[in-house]
Structure formats: C-alpha cells, structure tokens
mmCIF file of C-alpha atoms in Angstrom:
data_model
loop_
_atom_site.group_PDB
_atom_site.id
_atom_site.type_symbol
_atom_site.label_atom_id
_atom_site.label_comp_id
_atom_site.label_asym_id
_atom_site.label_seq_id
_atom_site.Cartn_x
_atom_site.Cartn_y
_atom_site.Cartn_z
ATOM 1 C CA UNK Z 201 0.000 0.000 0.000
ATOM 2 C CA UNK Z 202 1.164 3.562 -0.309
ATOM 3 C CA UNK Z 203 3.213 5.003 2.260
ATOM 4 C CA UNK Z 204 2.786 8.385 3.598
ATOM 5 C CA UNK Z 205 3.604 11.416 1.000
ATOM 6 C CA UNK Z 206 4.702 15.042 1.389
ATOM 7 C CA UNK Z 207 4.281 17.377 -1.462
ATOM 8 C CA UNK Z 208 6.378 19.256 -2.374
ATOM 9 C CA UNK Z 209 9.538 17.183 -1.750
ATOM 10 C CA UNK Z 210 11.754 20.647 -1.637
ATOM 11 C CA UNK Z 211 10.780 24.519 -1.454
ATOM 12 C CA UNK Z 212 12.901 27.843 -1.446
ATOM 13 C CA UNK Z 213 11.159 30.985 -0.042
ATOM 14 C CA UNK Z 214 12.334 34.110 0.992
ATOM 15 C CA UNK Z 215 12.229 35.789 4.013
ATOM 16 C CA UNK Z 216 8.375 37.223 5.286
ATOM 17 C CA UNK Z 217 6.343 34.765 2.643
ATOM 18 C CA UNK Z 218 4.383 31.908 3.739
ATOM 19 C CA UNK Z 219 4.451 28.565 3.358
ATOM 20 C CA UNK Z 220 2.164 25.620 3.290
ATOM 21 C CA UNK Z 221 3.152 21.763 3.015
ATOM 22 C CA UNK Z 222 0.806 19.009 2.407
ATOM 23 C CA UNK Z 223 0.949 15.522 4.018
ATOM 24 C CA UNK Z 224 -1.356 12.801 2.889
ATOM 25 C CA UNK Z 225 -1.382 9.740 5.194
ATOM 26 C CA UNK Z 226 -1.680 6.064 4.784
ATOM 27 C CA UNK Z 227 -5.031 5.153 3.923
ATOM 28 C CA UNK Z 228 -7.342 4.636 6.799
ATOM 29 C CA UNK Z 229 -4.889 6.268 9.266
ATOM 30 C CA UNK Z 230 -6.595 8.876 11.074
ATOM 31 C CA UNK Z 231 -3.285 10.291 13.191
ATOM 32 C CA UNK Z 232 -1.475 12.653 10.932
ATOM 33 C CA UNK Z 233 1.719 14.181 13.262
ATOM 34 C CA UNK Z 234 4.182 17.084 12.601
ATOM 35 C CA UNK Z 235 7.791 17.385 13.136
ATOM 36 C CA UNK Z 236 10.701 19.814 11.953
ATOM 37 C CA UNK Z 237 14.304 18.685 12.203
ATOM 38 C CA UNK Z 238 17.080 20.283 11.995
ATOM 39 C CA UNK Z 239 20.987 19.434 12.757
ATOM 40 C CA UNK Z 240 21.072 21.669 15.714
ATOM 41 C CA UNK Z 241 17.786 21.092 17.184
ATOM 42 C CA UNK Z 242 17.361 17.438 15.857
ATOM 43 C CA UNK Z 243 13.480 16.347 15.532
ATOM 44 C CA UNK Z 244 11.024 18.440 17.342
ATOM 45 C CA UNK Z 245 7.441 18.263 17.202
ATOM 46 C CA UNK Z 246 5.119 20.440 15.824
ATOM 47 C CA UNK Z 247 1.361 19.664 16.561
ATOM 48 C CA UNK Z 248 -0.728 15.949 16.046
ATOM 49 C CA UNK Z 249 -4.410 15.751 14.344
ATOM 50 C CA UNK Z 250 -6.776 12.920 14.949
ATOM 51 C CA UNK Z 251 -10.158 13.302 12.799
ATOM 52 C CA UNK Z 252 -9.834 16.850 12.017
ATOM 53 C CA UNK Z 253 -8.685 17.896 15.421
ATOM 54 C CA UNK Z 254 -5.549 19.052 17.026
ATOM 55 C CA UNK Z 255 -5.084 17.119 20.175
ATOM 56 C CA UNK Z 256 -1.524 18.074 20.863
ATOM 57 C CA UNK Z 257 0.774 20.677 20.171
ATOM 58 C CA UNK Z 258 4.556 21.265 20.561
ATOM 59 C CA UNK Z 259 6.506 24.666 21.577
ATOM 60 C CA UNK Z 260 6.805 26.346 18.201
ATOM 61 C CA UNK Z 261 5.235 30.369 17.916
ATOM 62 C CA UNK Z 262 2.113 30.825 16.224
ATOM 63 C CA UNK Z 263 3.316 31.466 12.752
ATOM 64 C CA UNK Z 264 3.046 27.385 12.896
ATOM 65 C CA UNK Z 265 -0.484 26.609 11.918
ATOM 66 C CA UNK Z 266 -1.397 23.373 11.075
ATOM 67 C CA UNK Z 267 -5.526 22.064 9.903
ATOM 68 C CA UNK Z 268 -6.580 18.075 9.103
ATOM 69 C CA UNK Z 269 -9.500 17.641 6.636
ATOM 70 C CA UNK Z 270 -11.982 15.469 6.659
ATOM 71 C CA UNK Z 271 -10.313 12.458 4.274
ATOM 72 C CA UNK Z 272 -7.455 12.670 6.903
ATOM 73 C CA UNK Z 273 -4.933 14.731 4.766
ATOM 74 C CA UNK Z 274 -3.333 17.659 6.584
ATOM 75 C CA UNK Z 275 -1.420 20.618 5.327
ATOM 76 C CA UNK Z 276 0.913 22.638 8.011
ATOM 77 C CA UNK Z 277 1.752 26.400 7.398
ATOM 78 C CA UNK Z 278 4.278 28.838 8.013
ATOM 79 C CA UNK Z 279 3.521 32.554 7.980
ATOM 80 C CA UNK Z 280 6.080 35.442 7.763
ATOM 81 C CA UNK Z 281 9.117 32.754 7.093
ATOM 82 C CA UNK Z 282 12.578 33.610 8.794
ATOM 83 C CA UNK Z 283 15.926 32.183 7.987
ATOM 84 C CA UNK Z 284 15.890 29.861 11.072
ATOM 85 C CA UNK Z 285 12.874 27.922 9.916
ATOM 86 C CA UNK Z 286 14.667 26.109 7.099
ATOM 87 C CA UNK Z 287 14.817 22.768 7.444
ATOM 88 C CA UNK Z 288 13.615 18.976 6.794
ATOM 89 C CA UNK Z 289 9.260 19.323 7.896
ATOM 90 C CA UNK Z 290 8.455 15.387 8.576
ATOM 91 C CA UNK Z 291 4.730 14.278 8.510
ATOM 92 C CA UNK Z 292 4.151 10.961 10.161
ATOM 93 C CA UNK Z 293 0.746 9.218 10.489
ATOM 94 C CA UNK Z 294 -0.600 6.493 12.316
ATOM 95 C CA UNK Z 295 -3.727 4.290 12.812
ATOM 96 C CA UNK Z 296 -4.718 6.406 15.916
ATOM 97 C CA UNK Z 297 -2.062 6.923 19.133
ATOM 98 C CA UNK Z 298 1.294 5.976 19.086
ATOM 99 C CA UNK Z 299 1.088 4.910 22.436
ATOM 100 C CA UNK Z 300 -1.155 2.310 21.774
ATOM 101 C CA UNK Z 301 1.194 0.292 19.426
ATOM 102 C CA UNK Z 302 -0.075 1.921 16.665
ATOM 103 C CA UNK Z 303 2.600 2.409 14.272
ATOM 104 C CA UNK Z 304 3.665 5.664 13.429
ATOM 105 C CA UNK Z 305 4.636 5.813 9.701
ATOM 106 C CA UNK Z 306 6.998 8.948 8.709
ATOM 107 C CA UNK Z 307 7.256 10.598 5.160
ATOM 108 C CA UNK Z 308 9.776 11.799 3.440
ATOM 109 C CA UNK Z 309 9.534 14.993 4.187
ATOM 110 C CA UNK Z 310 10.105 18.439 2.658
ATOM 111 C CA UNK Z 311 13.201 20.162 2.604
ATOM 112 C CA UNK Z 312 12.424 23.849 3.065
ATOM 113 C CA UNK Z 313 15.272 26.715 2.522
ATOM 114 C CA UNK Z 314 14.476 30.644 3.483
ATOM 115 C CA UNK Z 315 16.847 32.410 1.689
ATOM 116 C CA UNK Y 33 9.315 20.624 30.407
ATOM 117 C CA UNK Y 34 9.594 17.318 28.420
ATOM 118 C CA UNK Y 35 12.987 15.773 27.186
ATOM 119 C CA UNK Y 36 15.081 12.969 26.321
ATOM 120 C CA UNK Y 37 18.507 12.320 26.824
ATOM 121 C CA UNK Y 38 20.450 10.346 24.189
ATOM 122 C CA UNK Y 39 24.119 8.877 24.279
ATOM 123 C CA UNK Y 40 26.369 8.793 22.600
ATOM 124 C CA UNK Y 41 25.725 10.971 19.793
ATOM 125 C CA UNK Y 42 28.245 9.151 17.385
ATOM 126 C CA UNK Y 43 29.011 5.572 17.825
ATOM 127 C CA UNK Y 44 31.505 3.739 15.578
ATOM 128 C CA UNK Y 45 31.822 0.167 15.817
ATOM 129 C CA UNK Y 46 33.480 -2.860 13.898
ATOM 130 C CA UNK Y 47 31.085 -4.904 12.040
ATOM 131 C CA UNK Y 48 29.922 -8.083 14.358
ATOM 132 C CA UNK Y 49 30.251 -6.234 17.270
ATOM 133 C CA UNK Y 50 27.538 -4.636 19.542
ATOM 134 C CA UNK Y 51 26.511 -1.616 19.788
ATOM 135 C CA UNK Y 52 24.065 0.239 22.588
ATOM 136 C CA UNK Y 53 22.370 3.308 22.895
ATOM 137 C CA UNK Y 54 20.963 4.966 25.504
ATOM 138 C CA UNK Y 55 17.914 7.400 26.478
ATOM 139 C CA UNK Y 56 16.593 9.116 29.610
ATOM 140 C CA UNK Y 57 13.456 10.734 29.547
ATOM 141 C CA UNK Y 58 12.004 13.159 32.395
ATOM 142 C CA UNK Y 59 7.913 12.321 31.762
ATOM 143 C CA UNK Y 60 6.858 9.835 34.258
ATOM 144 C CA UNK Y 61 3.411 9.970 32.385
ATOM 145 C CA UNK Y 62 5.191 8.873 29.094
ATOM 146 C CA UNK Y 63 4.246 5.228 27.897
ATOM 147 C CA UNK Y 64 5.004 4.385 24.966
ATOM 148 C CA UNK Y 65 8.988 4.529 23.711
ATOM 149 C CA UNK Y 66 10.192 3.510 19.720
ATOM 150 C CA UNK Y 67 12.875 3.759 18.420
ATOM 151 C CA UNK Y 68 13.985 4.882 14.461
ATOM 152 C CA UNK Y 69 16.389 4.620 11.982
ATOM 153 C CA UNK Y 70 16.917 7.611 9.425
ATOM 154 C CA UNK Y 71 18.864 6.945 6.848
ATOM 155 C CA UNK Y 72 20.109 9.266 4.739
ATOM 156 C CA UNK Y 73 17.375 11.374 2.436
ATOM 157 C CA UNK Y 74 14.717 9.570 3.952
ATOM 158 C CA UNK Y 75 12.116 9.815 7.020
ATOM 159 C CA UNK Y 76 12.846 8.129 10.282
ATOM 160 C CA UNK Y 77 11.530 4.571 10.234
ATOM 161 C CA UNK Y 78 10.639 2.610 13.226
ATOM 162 C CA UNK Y 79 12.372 -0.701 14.254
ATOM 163 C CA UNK Y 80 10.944 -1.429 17.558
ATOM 164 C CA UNK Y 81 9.269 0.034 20.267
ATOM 165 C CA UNK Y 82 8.488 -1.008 24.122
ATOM 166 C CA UNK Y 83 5.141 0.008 26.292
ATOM 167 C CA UNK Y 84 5.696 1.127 30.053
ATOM 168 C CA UNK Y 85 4.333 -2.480 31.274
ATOM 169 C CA UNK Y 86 7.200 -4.337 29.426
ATOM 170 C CA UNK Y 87 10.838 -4.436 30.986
ATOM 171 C CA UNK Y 88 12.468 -5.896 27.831
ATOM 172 C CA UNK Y 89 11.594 -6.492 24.081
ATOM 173 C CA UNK Y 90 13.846 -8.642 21.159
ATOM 174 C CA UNK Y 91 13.233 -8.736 17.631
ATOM 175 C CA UNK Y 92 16.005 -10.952 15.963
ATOM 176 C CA UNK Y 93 19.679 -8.822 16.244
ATOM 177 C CA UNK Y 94 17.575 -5.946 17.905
ATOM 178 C CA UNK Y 95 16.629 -5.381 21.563
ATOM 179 C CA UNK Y 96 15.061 -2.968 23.868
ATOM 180 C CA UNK Y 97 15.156 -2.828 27.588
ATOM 181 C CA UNK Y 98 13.418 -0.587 29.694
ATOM 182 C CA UNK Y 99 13.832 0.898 33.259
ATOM 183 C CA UNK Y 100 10.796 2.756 34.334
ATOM 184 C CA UNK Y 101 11.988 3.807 37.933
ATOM 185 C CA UNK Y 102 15.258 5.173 36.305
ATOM 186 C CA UNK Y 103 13.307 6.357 33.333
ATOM 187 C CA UNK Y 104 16.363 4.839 31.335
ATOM 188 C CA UNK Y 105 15.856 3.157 27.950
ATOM 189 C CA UNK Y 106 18.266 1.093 25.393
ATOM 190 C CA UNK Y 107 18.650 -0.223 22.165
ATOM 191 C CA UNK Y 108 21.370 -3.166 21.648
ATOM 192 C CA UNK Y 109 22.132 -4.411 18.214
ATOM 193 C CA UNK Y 110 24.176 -7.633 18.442
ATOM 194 C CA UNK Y 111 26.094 -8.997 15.145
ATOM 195 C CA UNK Y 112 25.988 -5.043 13.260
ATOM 196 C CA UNK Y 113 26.473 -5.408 10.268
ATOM 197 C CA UNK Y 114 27.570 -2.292 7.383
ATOM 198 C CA UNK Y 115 23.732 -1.796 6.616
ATOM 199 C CA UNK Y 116 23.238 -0.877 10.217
ATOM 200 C CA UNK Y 117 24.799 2.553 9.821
ATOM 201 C CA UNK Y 118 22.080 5.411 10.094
ATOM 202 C CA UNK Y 119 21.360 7.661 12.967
ATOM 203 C CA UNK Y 120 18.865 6.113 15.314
ATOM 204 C CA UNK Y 121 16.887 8.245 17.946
ATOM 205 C CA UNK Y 122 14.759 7.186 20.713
ATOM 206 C CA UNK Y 123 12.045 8.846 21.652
ATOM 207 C CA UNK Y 124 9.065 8.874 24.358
ATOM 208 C CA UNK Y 125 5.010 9.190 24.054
ATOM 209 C CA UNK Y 126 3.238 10.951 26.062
ATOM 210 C CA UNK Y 127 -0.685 10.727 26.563
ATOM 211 C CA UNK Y 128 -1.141 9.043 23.445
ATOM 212 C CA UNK Y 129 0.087 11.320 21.031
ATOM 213 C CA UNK Y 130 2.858 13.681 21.955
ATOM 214 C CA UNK Y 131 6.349 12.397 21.075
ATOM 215 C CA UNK Y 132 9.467 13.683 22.214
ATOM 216 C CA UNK Y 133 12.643 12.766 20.397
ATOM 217 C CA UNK Y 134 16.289 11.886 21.678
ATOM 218 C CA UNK Y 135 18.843 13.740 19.580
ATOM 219 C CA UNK Y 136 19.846 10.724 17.793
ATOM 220 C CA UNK Y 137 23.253 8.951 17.584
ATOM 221 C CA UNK Y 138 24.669 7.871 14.331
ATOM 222 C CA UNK Y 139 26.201 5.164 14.180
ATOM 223 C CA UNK Y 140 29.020 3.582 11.998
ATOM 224 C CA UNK Y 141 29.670 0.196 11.432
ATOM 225 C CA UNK Y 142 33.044 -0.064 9.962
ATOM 226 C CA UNK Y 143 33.294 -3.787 7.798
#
C-alpha cells in the first residue's frame, strides 16, 4: 500500500512569505503528526491531528499553523518565514495513538530553505 | 518541560560487534517509547518500540530494555552489520500522542 507522501519534496522561499506543506497519510490512518528537524535542534514536534482535530501541540510560535481535513490529509503552514525555519518538515501518520502500538509511519519529508 | 537524553551521539563500531544506545526521559506519564532509523534522504523509520508495562523487548539482532523507575531506555544491536549505519533516535510518548525525540546517535559500522 502507499506510504505516507509530502508534497512538495523541496521549497525555497524568501524571508516574510508563507508557506504551506501538504501531508497525505496512509489510507485509513486517522493520526497525521508534525515534526521539523534540523541538525542543531534534531526532531522536534510540531502539533498531532486525529479526525480533524488538534489534540496536541509542541513549543513552536504561532506562525506554525497546522488544519486536518476530513479524508485525513493535513497541510501545516508557516507565515512570515525567517531564515531559522529552514529545514527537513516530517509528517508521520498512524492508525490512531502511538502509544497504543499503533505504528507511526513517517514521510519523506520536505526540505524547506528561506533564503 | 519534556525531554530525552540520548548517548552517545556518534558511535563507531566494527562490524559483528555490539553496539548500545541509551535514552533518559524526564515524563513519568510517558508510555510508549520507539525507536527509528533515518537513513540518509529519507524519514525516520521505526524498528521497535516497548510500552511502560514491558521491561524488555527482542526482535532478531535488535533489543530494547526498559527501566521505568530510572526512566532509562536502550537499544542493543548484536552482530551489526555495514547496513546498520544510520542515525537512530529514541524517543518517548506521552498521553497518546505527543512524542518527544532523543537527539539521535549515528552510528558507523566499519566492515
């Protein structure tokens, strides 16, 4: 079956734009989960969506948005970009929590760059 | 608030030997702890993970052990071989659905 997939696979923006990155999960995975890694900060997360809601959200300003539709896809957005937000953005779904032993299954990511 | 501590950050062993990495995490309510390999261009993939009621967990040259008292979790991987080189991170659930990740360690497996 088709694993999860992040659109687009790599993005340049300058400084101030906005940003949005799509993630569409595994089919009938309802758990879509954000993270952004970079070297110094290594993987941190972002926010987690289960059925169209955001149950969880990590430390990141509000310029992070993230929204889950109703087929389970989710996009994530980034307003008024700065340099320090370039880096790999990881989606990673799952049949519902993680810490239930459901799987979580990770993209490839998108590579963003603010130049 | 949450972390996890992971050691060594860079691990370089000879191939057939073992190799072990450790986390500590601070979130007594966290339950749920994989671990992943990333290799390189690609997302992190999992390659096993432990609950809180489990003390210890093998899958073939892989192995998890978990302390919950010490909040202290490893991976061992017996018999590495050159494919084994990635970085691996551990990581720790909370509540169901917030992860925290360990800052991974990449390791090198010299044939």
């Amino acid at each position: 079956k088709a694993g999860v997939t992040q659109t687009p696979r790599y993005l340049i923006k300058t400084r101030g734009q906005q940003v949005t990155l799509s993630c569409s999960p595994i089919s009938g995975h309802r758990s879509v989960s954000w993270y952004q890694q970079t070297p110094g900060q290594g993987l941190q997360f972002l926010f987690e969506y289960f059925s169209e809601t955001q149950r969880n959200k990590g430390n990141f300003p509000g310029r992070f948005s993230g929204r889950q539709f109703s087929n389970s896809r989710s996009e994530m957005n980034v307003s008024t970009l700065e340099l320090g937000d370039s880096a790999l953005y990881l989606c990673a779904s799952s049949r519902s929590n993680p810490g239930q032993g459901a799987e979580a299954f990770f993209g490839q990511g998108t590579r963003l760059t603010v130049v | 608030g949450e972390n996890v501590e992971q050691h060594p950050s860079t691990l370089s062993v000879q191939e057939g030997d073992s190799a072990v990495i450790k986390c500590t995490y601070s979130d007594s309510a966290s339950n749920y702890f994989p671990w992943y390999k990333q290799e390189l261009g690609k997302g992190p993939q999992l390659i096993i993970d432990i609950r809180s009621n489990v003390g210890e967990k093998k899958d073939q040259r892989i192995a998890v052990t978990l302390n919950k008292t010490a909040k202290h979790f490893s991976l061992h991987i017996t018999e590495t071989q050159p494919e084994d080189s990635a970085v691996y991170f551990c990581a720790a659930v909370t509540g169901g659905f917030k992860t925290i990740f360990g800052a991974g360690t990449r390791l090198f497996v010299k044939a």
